[in-house]
Coordinates of C-alpha atoms in Angstrom, one line a residue:
M1 CA -112.4 -0.4 181.0
K2 CA -110.6 0.9 177.9
K3 CA -112.1 4.4 178.4
V4 CA -110.9 4.4 182.0
L5 CA -107.4 3.5 181.0
I6 CA -107.2 6.2 178.3
S7 CA -108.6 8.7 180.7
A8 CA -106.0 7.8 183.3
L9 CA -103.2 8.2 180.8
L10 CA -104.4 11.6 179.6
S11 CA -104.8 12.9 183.1
F12 CA -101.1 12.5 183.8
P13 CA -99.9 15.6 185.8
A14 CA -97.5 18.2 184.6
F15 CA -94.2 16.3 184.3
A16 CA -91.4 17.5 186.5
Y17 CA -88.7 16.0 184.3
Q18 CA -89.8 17.4 180.9
L19 CA -87.1 19.3 179.1
D20 CA -88.7 20.1 175.8
N21 CA -88.7 23.7 174.7
I22 CA -86.2 24.7 177.4
K23 CA -83.4 27.1 176.4
I24 CA -80.4 27.4 178.7
E25 CA -77.6 29.9 179.1
A26 CA -74.8 27.8 180.5
G27 CA -73.8 26.4 177.1
Y28 CA -72.7 29.5 175.2
G29 CA -73.5 32.3 177.7
T30 CA -76.6 33.1 175.8
K31 CA -80.0 31.3 175.6
S32 CA -79.7 28.3 173.3
E33 CA -81.6 25.1 172.7
I34 CA -80.1 22.1 174.4
S35 CA -79.9 20.3 171.1
Q36 CA -77.5 23.1 169.8
I37 CA -75.0 22.6 172.7
T38 CA -72.1 20.3 171.8
S39 CA -71.0 19.6 175.4
P40 CA -73.0 17.2 177.7
V41 CA -75.8 19.0 179.4
N42 CA -78.0 18.2 182.4
V43 CA -81.0 20.3 183.4
I44 CA -82.7 20.0 186.8
T45 CA -86.1 21.7 186.6
G46 CA -87.8 23.7 189.3
E47 CA -90.7 21.2 189.1
E48 CA -88.3 18.4 190.0
I49 CA -86.9 20.4 192.9
N50 CA -90.3 21.1 194.2
E51 CA -91.2 17.4 193.9
K52 CA -88.2 16.1 195.8
H53 CA -87.8 18.9 198.4
P54 CA -83.9 18.9 198.7
F55 CA -82.4 20.8 201.6
D56 CA -79.4 22.1 199.6
F57 CA -77.5 21.8 196.4
K58 CA -75.8 18.5 197.5
D59 CA -79.2 16.9 198.0
T60 CA -80.3 18.1 194.5
I61 CA -77.4 16.4 192.6
F62 CA -77.3 13.5 195.1
N63 CA -77.7 10.8 192.5
R64 CA -76.9 12.6 189.3
N65 CA -74.4 11.1 186.8
G66 CA -71.1 12.8 186.5
F67 CA -71.2 14.2 190.1
A68 CA -69.5 12.9 193.2
F69 CA -69.6 14.7 196.5
S70 CA -68.2 14.7 200.0
S71 CA -69.4 16.5 203.1
N72 CA -67.6 17.3 206.4
G73 CA -70.7 16.5 208.4
G74 CA -74.4 17.3 208.1
F75 CA -76.5 20.5 207.6
G76 CA -74.4 23.5 206.7
Q77 CA -71.0 21.6 206.8
T78 CA -68.5 22.1 204.0
V79 CA -69.5 20.3 200.8
S80 CA -67.1 19.4 197.9
I81 CA -68.6 18.7 194.5
Y82 CA -66.4 16.7 192.0
L83 CA -67.8 17.2 188.5
W84 CA -66.3 14.6 186.2
G85 CA -63.8 13.9 189.0
T86 CA -62.2 17.4 188.9
H87 CA -61.4 19.3 192.0
P88 CA -64.3 21.5 193.4
K89 CA -62.5 24.8 192.5
R90 CA -62.5 23.7 188.8
T91 CA -66.3 23.9 188.5
V92 CA -67.6 27.5 188.4
L93 CA -71.0 28.2 189.9
Y94 CA -73.2 31.1 188.7
I95 CA -76.5 32.4 190.2
D96 CA -78.4 34.3 187.6
G97 CA -75.0 35.2 185.9
I98 CA -73.3 36.1 189.2
R99 CA -70.2 34.2 190.0
A100 CA -70.6 32.4 193.4
N101 CA -67.3 30.7 193.9
D102 CA -65.8 32.0 197.2
F103 CA -62.2 32.8 196.3
T104 CA -61.3 33.5 199.9
T105 CA -61.5 29.8 200.6
P106 CA -58.3 27.8 200.0
N107 CA -59.8 26.0 197.1
Q108 CA -62.0 28.8 195.7
S109 CA -65.0 26.5 195.6
A110 CA -68.6 27.6 196.0
A111 CA -70.3 27.1 199.4
Y112 CA -72.8 24.6 198.0
E113 CA -74.0 23.7 201.5
L114 CA -75.5 27.2 202.0
F115 CA -77.8 27.3 198.9
M116 CA -81.3 26.5 199.8
M117 CA -83.3 25.2 196.9
D118 CA -86.1 27.8 196.9
D119 CA -87.3 30.3 194.2
I120 CA -85.4 28.3 191.5
Q121 CA -86.6 28.0 187.9
R122 CA -83.9 25.5 186.8
I123 CA -80.3 24.4 187.3
E124 CA -78.2 24.2 184.2
I125 CA -75.1 21.9 184.2
V126 CA -72.7 21.8 181.3
K127 CA -69.8 19.4 181.7
G128 CA -66.2 19.6 180.6
I129 CA -64.0 22.6 179.8
Q130 CA -66.0 25.8 179.1
S131 CA -63.0 28.2 179.2
G132 CA -63.8 30.1 176.0
V133 CA -67.3 31.1 177.4
W134 CA -67.1 31.3 181.2
G135 CA -63.5 31.8 182.1
A136 CA -60.2 30.0 181.8
D137 CA -60.8 28.3 185.2
A138 CA -64.1 26.6 184.1
V139 CA -62.3 23.3 183.7
G140 CA -64.7 20.7 185.2
G141 CA -67.8 22.5 183.9
V142 CA -70.3 25.3 184.7
I143 CA -73.3 25.2 186.9
N144 CA -75.8 28.0 186.4
I145 CA -78.7 28.4 188.9
V146 CA -81.5 30.4 187.4
T147 CA -84.0 31.8 189.9
Q148 CA -87.7 31.7 189.3
K149 CA -89.2 33.9 186.7
P150 CA -92.4 35.6 188.0
E151 CA -95.6 34.6 186.3
K152 CA -98.2 37.3 185.3
G153 CA -100.3 38.6 188.1
F154 CA -99.8 38.6 191.8
H155 CA -98.7 35.4 193.5
L156 CA -98.0 34.3 197.0
K157 CA -96.3 31.1 198.1
T158 CA -95.7 30.1 201.7
S159 CA -94.2 26.9 203.1
G160 CA -93.2 25.1 206.3
L161 CA -91.4 22.0 207.3
I162 CA -90.6 20.1 210.5
G163 CA -88.7 16.9 211.1
D164 CA -85.9 15.0 212.8
Y165 CA -82.9 16.7 214.5
N166 CA -85.4 19.4 215.6
T167 CA -85.3 20.7 212.0
K168 CA -87.6 23.6 211.0
K169 CA -88.0 25.5 207.8
A170 CA -90.3 28.2 206.7
G171 CA -90.5 30.6 203.7
I172 CA -92.6 33.1 201.9
T173 CA -92.3 34.3 198.3
L174 CA -94.2 37.2 196.7
S175 CA -94.1 37.8 193.0
Y176 CA -95.8 40.1 190.5
A177 CA -95.5 40.5 186.8
N178 CA -97.1 42.4 183.9
E179 CA -95.9 43.3 180.4
K180 CA -93.6 45.9 181.7
I181 CA -92.4 44.8 185.2
D182 CA -91.7 41.6 186.9
M183 CA -90.4 41.2 190.5
L184 CA -89.9 38.5 193.1
L185 CA -89.1 38.7 196.8
G186 CA -88.4 35.6 198.8
Y187 CA -87.4 35.0 202.4
H188 CA -86.5 31.5 203.6
W189 CA -85.4 30.5 207.1
F190 CA -83.9 27.1 208.2
K191 CA -82.9 26.0 211.6
T192 CA -81.8 22.6 213.0
S193 CA -80.2 21.2 216.1
G194 CA -78.5 18.9 213.6
F195 CA -76.0 16.1 214.6
S196 CA -72.3 16.1 215.3
A197 CA -70.1 17.0 212.4
A198 CA -67.3 14.7 213.6
E199 CA -67.9 11.0 214.1
P200 CA -65.7 8.0 214.9
L201 CA -64.8 5.8 211.9
N202 CA -66.8 2.8 213.1
K203 CA -69.7 4.0 215.2
R204 CA -72.4 6.7 215.1
W205 CA -71.8 10.1 216.7
D206 CA -74.5 9.7 219.3
E207 CA -73.2 6.3 220.4
A208 CA -69.8 7.9 221.0
G209 CA -71.4 10.7 223.0
Y210 CA -70.5 13.5 220.6
E211 CA -72.4 16.8 220.8
R212 CA -74.7 18.2 218.2
D213 CA -73.6 20.9 215.8
P214 CA -76.6 23.2 215.1
Y215 CA -77.0 25.2 211.9
R216 CA -79.1 28.3 210.9
N217 CA -79.6 29.9 207.5
E218 CA -81.6 32.9 206.5
T219 CA -81.8 33.7 202.8
V220 CA -83.3 36.6 200.9
N221 CA -83.9 36.5 197.2
F222 CA -84.8 39.5 195.2
K223 CA -85.2 39.8 191.4
M224 CA -86.7 42.6 189.3
G225 CA -86.9 43.2 185.6
W226 CA -88.1 46.2 183.7
N227 CA -89.0 45.9 180.0
I228 CA -88.4 49.5 178.9
T229 CA -89.4 48.6 175.4
P230 CA -89.8 45.2 173.6
K231 CA -86.1 45.4 172.8
D232 CA -84.7 47.0 176.0
R233 CA -84.6 45.3 179.4
V234 CA -83.0 46.1 182.8
E235 CA -82.7 43.4 185.4
A236 CA -81.5 43.5 189.0
V237 CA -80.7 40.6 191.3
V238 CA -79.9 40.6 195.0
K239 CA -79.3 37.5 197.0
N240 CA -78.3 37.5 200.7
I241 CA -77.3 34.4 202.7
D242 CA -76.6 34.7 206.4
A243 CA -75.7 31.4 208.2
V244 CA -74.2 30.2 211.4
I245 CA -72.6 26.8 211.4
H246 CA -71.2 25.0 214.4
Y247 CA -68.5 22.5 213.5
D248 CA -65.9 20.3 215.1
A249 CA -62.1 20.4 215.5
A250 CA -61.1 17.7 213.0
A251 CA -62.0 14.3 211.6
A252 CA -63.4 12.1 214.4
V253 CA -62.5 14.8 216.9
D254 CA -65.5 16.3 218.7
A255 CA -65.3 19.8 220.1
K256 CA -67.8 21.8 222.1
D257 CA -68.5 25.3 220.8
Y258 CA -65.8 26.9 222.9
D259 CA -63.4 23.9 223.4
D260 CA -59.7 24.0 222.5
P261 CA -59.0 20.2 222.1
F262 CA -55.6 20.7 220.6
A263 CA -54.5 23.6 222.9
F264 CA -53.8 25.7 219.8
G265 CA -55.7 28.7 221.1
I266 CA -58.6 28.1 218.8
S267 CA -61.6 28.1 221.1
E268 CA -64.6 29.1 219.0
Y269 CA -66.0 26.3 216.8
F270 CA -68.8 28.1 215.1
N271 CA -68.7 30.1 211.9
H272 CA -70.8 33.1 210.9
Y273 CA -70.9 33.0 207.1
S274 CA -72.3 35.8 205.0
Q275 CA -72.6 35.8 201.3
K276 CA -74.1 38.7 199.3
F277 CA -74.7 38.6 195.5
Y278 CA -75.6 41.6 193.3
K279 CA -76.3 42.0 189.6
L280 CA -77.4 44.9 187.4
Q281 CA -77.8 44.0 183.7
Y282 CA -79.0 45.9 180.6
D283 CA -80.0 44.1 177.4
K284 CA -80.5 45.8 174.1
K285 CA -81.7 44.1 170.9
F286 CA -81.2 45.8 167.6
K287 CA -81.2 44.4 164.1
N288 CA -79.3 41.1 164.5
N289 CA -77.5 42.0 167.6
H290 CA -78.1 41.4 171.3
L291 CA -75.9 43.7 173.4
T292 CA -75.4 43.0 177.2
L293 CA -73.9 45.3 179.8
L294 CA -73.4 43.6 183.2
F295 CA -72.1 44.6 186.6
A296 CA -71.9 41.8 189.2
K297 CA -70.5 41.7 192.7
S298 CA -70.1 38.9 195.3
K299 CA -69.1 39.6 198.9
F300 CA -67.9 36.9 201.2
S301 CA -67.3 37.0 205.0
R302 CA -66.5 34.2 207.4
T303 CA -65.5 34.4 211.1
Q304 CA -63.8 31.0 211.0
Y305 CA -60.1 30.9 212.1
G306 CA -59.8 34.6 212.7
G307 CA -62.1 35.6 209.8
Y308 CA -61.9 35.9 206.0
E309 CA -63.3 38.7 203.9
G310 CA -63.3 39.2 200.2
E311 CA -65.1 40.7 197.2
Y312 CA -65.4 39.7 193.6
R313 CA -66.4 42.3 191.0
E314 CA -67.2 41.8 187.3
Y315 CA -67.7 44.3 184.5
T316 CA -68.8 42.8 181.2
I317 CA -69.8 44.1 177.8
K318 CA -70.7 41.5 175.2
D319 CA -72.6 41.3 171.9
K320 CA -74.3 38.4 170.1
F321 CA -74.7 38.7 166.4
N322 CA -77.1 36.4 164.6
Y323 CA -76.3 35.4 161.0
S324 CA -78.1 33.2 158.6
F325 CA -76.7 29.9 159.8
G326 CA -75.5 30.6 163.4
F327 CA -74.3 33.3 165.7
V328 CA -71.0 34.9 166.9
K329 CA -70.7 36.2 170.5
F330 CA -67.8 38.4 171.6
G331 CA -67.0 40.5 174.6
F332 CA -64.7 41.9 177.3
S333 CA -64.9 41.1 181.0
R334 CA -62.9 42.7 183.8
Q335 CA -62.7 40.6 187.0
N336 CA -61.5 42.0 190.2
F337 CA -60.5 39.7 193.1
I338 CA -60.1 41.6 196.4
Q339 CA -59.3 39.9 199.7
S340 CA -59.0 42.2 202.7
K341 CA -58.6 39.6 205.5
D342 CA -57.1 36.1 205.5
G343 CA -57.5 34.3 208.8
Y344 CA -55.5 36.1 211.5
S345 CA -53.5 38.2 209.0
I346 CA -53.8 40.8 206.2
P347 CA -52.9 38.9 203.0
K348 CA -49.5 39.7 201.4
L349 CA -51.4 40.1 198.1
S350 CA -54.8 41.7 198.8
R351 CA -56.1 42.0 195.2
Y352 CA -55.5 41.2 191.6
H353 CA -57.5 41.6 188.4
N354 CA -57.9 39.9 185.1
N355 CA -59.0 41.3 181.7
G356 CA -60.7 38.6 179.6
Y357 CA -61.3 39.0 175.8
Y358 CA -63.4 36.2 174.3
L359 CA -65.2 35.1 171.2
T360 CA -67.6 32.2 170.5
N361 CA -69.0 31.1 167.2
L362 CA -71.7 28.6 166.5
S363 CA -72.5 27.5 163.0
K364 CA -75.2 25.1 161.8
I365 CA -74.7 23.4 158.5
N366 CA -77.7 21.1 157.7
R367 CA -77.7 18.8 160.8
F368 CA -74.1 19.6 161.8
Y369 CA -73.3 22.1 164.7
L370 CA -69.8 23.4 165.0
S371 CA -68.7 25.6 167.9
Q372 CA -65.4 27.5 168.4
S373 CA -64.4 29.5 171.5
I374 CA -61.3 31.4 172.2
R375 CA -60.4 33.5 175.3
H376 CA -57.3 35.5 176.2
D377 CA -56.9 36.4 179.9
S378 CA -54.5 39.1 181.0
Y379 CA -53.7 38.9 184.7
S380 CA -52.1 41.6 186.9
V381 CA -49.9 39.2 188.8
F382 CA -50.0 35.9 186.9
K383 CA -48.8 35.0 183.5
D384 CA -51.3 35.7 180.6
K385 CA -53.0 32.8 179.0
T386 CA -55.1 32.0 175.9
T387 CA -57.5 29.1 176.1
W388 CA -59.9 27.7 173.6
K389 CA -62.5 25.0 172.9
L390 CA -63.8 23.3 169.8
G391 CA -67.1 21.4 169.8
A392 CA -69.1 19.5 167.2
K393 CA -72.5 17.7 167.2
Y394 CA -74.3 15.9 164.4
L395 CA -78.1 15.3 164.7
F396 CA -79.2 12.3 162.6
N397 CA -82.7 13.1 163.6
K398 CA -84.4 14.7 166.6
D399 CA -83.7 11.7 168.8
L400 CA -80.2 10.6 167.7
Y401 CA -76.9 12.5 167.9
V402 CA -73.1 12.2 168.3
S403 CA -70.9 14.9 169.7
A404 CA -67.2 15.7 170.5
N405 CA -65.4 18.5 172.3
W406 CA -61.8 19.5 172.9
G407 CA -60.5 22.4 174.9
T408 CA -57.9 23.9 177.3
G409 CA -58.1 25.5 180.7
Y410 CA -56.0 27.5 183.1
N411 CA -56.2 27.8 186.9
V412 CA -54.2 30.3 188.9
P413 CA -53.5 29.8 192.6
T414 CA -55.8 31.5 195.2
I415 CA -54.4 34.2 197.4
D416 CA -55.0 31.9 200.4
Q417 CA -53.0 29.1 198.7
L418 CA -50.2 31.4 198.1
F419 CA -49.9 33.5 201.3
N420 CA -51.7 31.9 204.1
P421 CA -49.2 31.8 207.0
Y422 CA -50.0 28.2 207.8
W423 CA -50.5 26.3 204.5
G424 CA -49.6 28.9 201.9
N425 CA -46.8 28.4 199.3
E426 CA -45.5 31.4 197.4
N427 CA -43.9 29.2 194.8
L428 CA -47.1 27.8 193.4
K429 CA -47.5 27.8 189.6
P430 CA -50.8 28.0 187.7
E431 CA -52.3 24.8 186.4
N432 CA -52.8 24.0 182.7
S433 CA -55.5 21.6 181.5
I434 CA -56.5 19.8 178.4
Q435 CA -59.8 17.9 178.1
W436 CA -61.7 16.1 175.4
D437 CA -64.9 14.1 175.3
I438 CA -67.0 12.1 172.8
G439 CA -70.7 11.3 173.3
A440 CA -73.9 10.0 171.8
G441 CA -77.6 10.1 172.6
Y442 CA -80.8 8.4 171.5
K443 CA -84.1 9.4 173.0
G444 CA -83.7 9.1 176.8
F445 CA -80.3 7.5 176.6
S446 CA -77.0 9.4 176.6
V447 CA -73.4 8.4 177.1
S448 CA -70.1 10.3 177.2
Y449 CA -66.4 9.3 177.5
F450 CA -64.2 12.1 178.9
K451 CA -60.5 12.6 179.6
F452 CA -58.6 15.3 181.5
S453 CA -54.9 16.0 181.6
I454 CA -53.9 18.5 184.3
R455 CA -50.3 19.7 184.4
D456 CA -48.9 20.9 187.8
M457 CA -52.1 20.4 189.6
I458 CA -52.4 22.3 192.8
D459 CA -53.4 20.2 195.9
Y460 CA -52.9 20.1 199.6
D461 CA -49.9 18.0 200.5
F462 CA -50.4 16.2 203.8
A463 CA -46.7 15.4 204.1
T464 CA -45.6 19.1 204.2
S465 CA -49.0 20.6 205.4
K466 CA -48.8 23.1 202.6
Y467 CA -50.3 23.5 199.1
Q468 CA -48.0 22.1 196.4
N469 CA -47.9 21.6 192.6
I470 CA -48.1 17.9 191.8
P471 CA -45.3 17.5 189.3
G472 CA -46.3 15.9 185.9
K473 CA -49.7 15.4 184.5
T474 CA -52.7 14.3 186.6
K475 CA -55.0 12.1 184.5
I476 CA -58.8 11.8 184.9
K477 CA -61.0 9.7 182.6
G478 CA -64.4 8.2 182.8
I479 CA -67.8 7.3 181.4
D480 CA -71.0 9.2 182.1
A481 CA -74.2 7.5 181.1
S482 CA -77.9 8.0 181.8
Y483 CA -81.2 6.6 180.7
S484 CA -84.7 7.9 181.5
R485 CA -88.2 7.3 180.3
Y486 CA -91.8 7.6 181.4
I487 CA -93.6 4.2 181.4
N488 CA -97.2 5.0 180.5
L489 CA -98.5 1.6 181.5
L490 CA -97.2 2.0 185.0
N491 CA -97.6 5.8 185.3
T492 CA -94.0 5.8 186.4
F493 CA -90.9 7.8 185.6
L494 CA -87.7 5.8 185.7
R495 CA -84.1 7.1 185.5
L496 CA -80.9 5.1 185.8
N497 CA -77.4 6.6 185.5
Y498 CA -73.9 5.4 185.9
T499 CA -70.5 7.0 186.3
Y500 CA -67.1 5.3 185.9
L501 CA -64.2 7.4 187.1
D502 CA -60.6 6.6 186.9
S503 CA -57.9 9.1 188.1
K504 CA -54.2 8.9 188.6
D505 CA -51.9 11.0 190.8
P506 CA -48.6 11.2 188.9
K507 CA -46.7 11.5 192.2
T508 CA -48.2 8.4 194.0
G509 CA -49.7 6.5 191.1
K510 CA -52.9 6.1 193.1
R511 CA -56.4 7.4 192.4
L512 CA -57.4 10.8 193.6
A513 CA -59.1 10.9 197.0
R514 CA -62.9 10.9 197.4
R515 CA -63.7 10.0 193.8
P516 CA -65.6 6.7 193.5
L517 CA -64.6 4.2 190.8
H518 CA -68.2 3.3 190.1
Q519 CA -71.4 5.1 191.0
I520 CA -75.0 4.2 190.2
G521 CA -78.0 6.5 190.7
F522 CA -81.7 5.9 190.2
D523 CA -85.1 7.6 190.4
V524 CA -88.4 5.8 190.4
I525 CA -91.4 8.2 190.6
W526 CA -94.9 6.7 190.6
Y527 CA -97.9 8.9 189.7
P528 CA -101.0 6.8 190.8
T529 CA -103.3 9.8 190.4
E530 CA -103.0 13.4 189.2
A531 CA -102.9 14.5 192.9
V532 CA -100.3 12.1 194.3
N533 CA -96.8 11.1 193.4
I534 CA -94.5 8.8 195.4
G535 CA -90.8 8.6 194.7
F536 CA -87.6 6.7 195.6
T537 CA -84.2 8.0 194.8
G538 CA -81.0 6.0 195.4
L539 CA -77.2 6.1 195.1
Y540 CA -74.7 3.4 195.1
V541 CA -71.1 4.5 195.7
D542 CA -68.4 1.9 194.9
K543 CA -64.7 1.8 195.9
R544 CA -63.5 5.2 197.2
K545 CA -60.5 6.2 199.3
D546 CA -60.0 9.2 201.5
A547 CA -56.8 11.3 201.9
Y548 CA -55.1 8.9 204.3
G549 CA -56.3 5.7 202.5
E550 CA -59.4 5.1 204.6
N551 CA -62.1 3.2 202.6
I552 CA -65.2 5.5 202.4
G553 CA -66.9 3.7 199.5
Y554 CA -69.2 0.7 199.2
Y555 CA -72.5 2.1 200.4
T556 CA -76.1 2.5 199.1
V557 CA -78.4 5.2 200.3
I558 CA -82.1 5.4 199.4
N559 CA -84.4 8.3 200.0
A560 CA -88.2 8.5 199.5
F561 CA -90.8 11.2 199.2
A562 CA -94.6 11.5 198.7
N563 CA -96.5 14.6 197.5
F564 CA -100.3 15.1 198.0
N565 CA -101.9 17.9 196.1
I566 CA -104.9 18.5 198.4
N567 CA -106.3 21.1 195.9
K568 CA -104.7 23.4 193.4
Y569 CA -103.5 25.7 196.2
L570 CA -102.4 23.3 198.9
L571 CA -99.6 20.7 198.9
A572 CA -98.6 18.4 201.7
Y573 CA -95.6 16.2 201.6
V574 CA -93.3 13.9 203.5
K575 CA -89.8 12.8 202.9
L576 CA -87.8 10.0 204.4
D577 CA -84.0 10.2 204.0
N578 CA -81.7 7.1 204.3
I579 CA -84.7 4.8 204.7
T580 CA -82.4 1.7 205.4
D581 CA -80.6 3.7 208.2
K582 CA -77.2 3.0 206.5
F583 CA -74.1 4.0 208.4
Y584 CA -71.6 5.6 206.0
Q585 CA -69.2 8.5 205.7
T586 CA -68.3 10.6 202.6
V587 CA -65.2 12.0 204.4
A588 CA -63.5 9.8 206.9
G589 CA -64.4 10.9 210.5
Y590 CA -67.4 13.0 209.6
A591 CA -71.0 12.0 210.1
T592 CA -73.9 11.7 207.7
P593 CA -77.7 11.6 208.5
D594 CA -79.2 8.4 209.8
R595 CA -82.9 7.6 209.0
S596 CA -84.7 10.9 209.2
L597 CA -88.3 11.9 208.6
Y598 CA -89.7 15.3 207.6
A599 CA -93.1 16.7 206.8
G600 CA -94.0 19.9 205.0
I601 CA -96.8 21.9 203.5
Q602 CA -97.0 24.5 200.8
L603 CA -99.7 27.1 200.0
K604 CA -99.7 28.8 196.6
W605 CA -102.0 31.5 195.5

């Protein structure tokens, strides 16, 4: 019996949540061990994504600590991510180093709802102000999606899924790598009849007779690297997302695709959304230096409300110099923001640029890490600004640490916020932010206390129907805690996390909309055999108010999945979302999925 038990423990499968030996780039803009990064870090591995089979980014961070989210409906509908309670535009999203925030949207947030979770190596999340490294506007934090690195040899992966709402998904990924060249090409297709985006406040959309809002997404991922010499590498990335989203007129207001329910002349309620991302990068290592030259471009096009078009370009040169007890990284980045169309008009300001000069130093003195970052941004149409960040971390041993960070941020208004003929306000001023946090960790446990002070925060004013600066300082503070461990006796992985979030609007004295006061998430994954795992993931959202005071909190959602490795090539799985069929809304008047079942298969060779 003893031999059987030992054998069972040793046969535990490759662990999807293992973070040992992972180096990430989001901390200092260069690959660094997680233990060296002073700011709180979360990493979601590709193995965890493959195990849970999320549809999009929202599903991936569904129950993660520090995150809150809202969605204006189901598949493909607008998603807002509130990292540590900050507005979505204050978190910067990168894909393989390409900035993905769509600056043509009023809030300059990334279209998280369009990112399918395929061909991903890991997702790196660094919380709190990162202005010295990633830009003055990285106030809430930085999310860096790293696409899959091809393994040596030729590999093929195909997948398919069917499920409720007439949902279908299929994909194929080819990859090849040797000592000199590595490349990956993936094509992924998703289509669903979906459910209504809008929904009454007190009953489901189908009970009210609302129509479905379908969604289609086609995504192409291409990545290629050429190791010219052991110290010279060229890398190219192309990602293309093409999506069509049907949506509704307003909260709780259903509209057929060509309806005009308000008689405003808006009669097409579907949006063709195109996003294209490009990167060309050259890395050169010599002596103690690592030089990087980068060109990146992001193109955005939406047909919604007359159409929006824009382009972001970045030119970067930076160098990392390693010395005996740390490194210093310095560089220059030119950022061009070009918006050629803004709804039914040509924007009054069609482009501006920013020259950023930055320096980051990390020193290790015995067990003490000290980081300093400073960045100066020179804008063509806004006031220049210098931002900075200080971070410290002390490792008592490999399991126990304490940390602290303090930094400043700067957010300029978007072109749309300034000049949109309906809600724009030419008198908007940039925001200035200060943030600090302290934290500690021991083995699988981590906790952080954080606090933001944002002066002249830009937000939509429902009283004037325009964007306004909120006079005074908006305060956000909270606690972010997580504990995880693998219980050998039960062959079970357990993770619990908790987020406390308190915010205050200086104008009204009330909490900011759509941020829950308390939030609890959990994962329980059971591995009865090497070939099977069964998981339950859950989220409890406490008191939360929407923009007009509607209560959209107090709900618990539990999802489940099961994976069956039929052999080393073939995987079959099922997933059941919202298993208790809970009725809830994350934005008042917009629907969420009811109980829904999906089944899929993957073939890897």
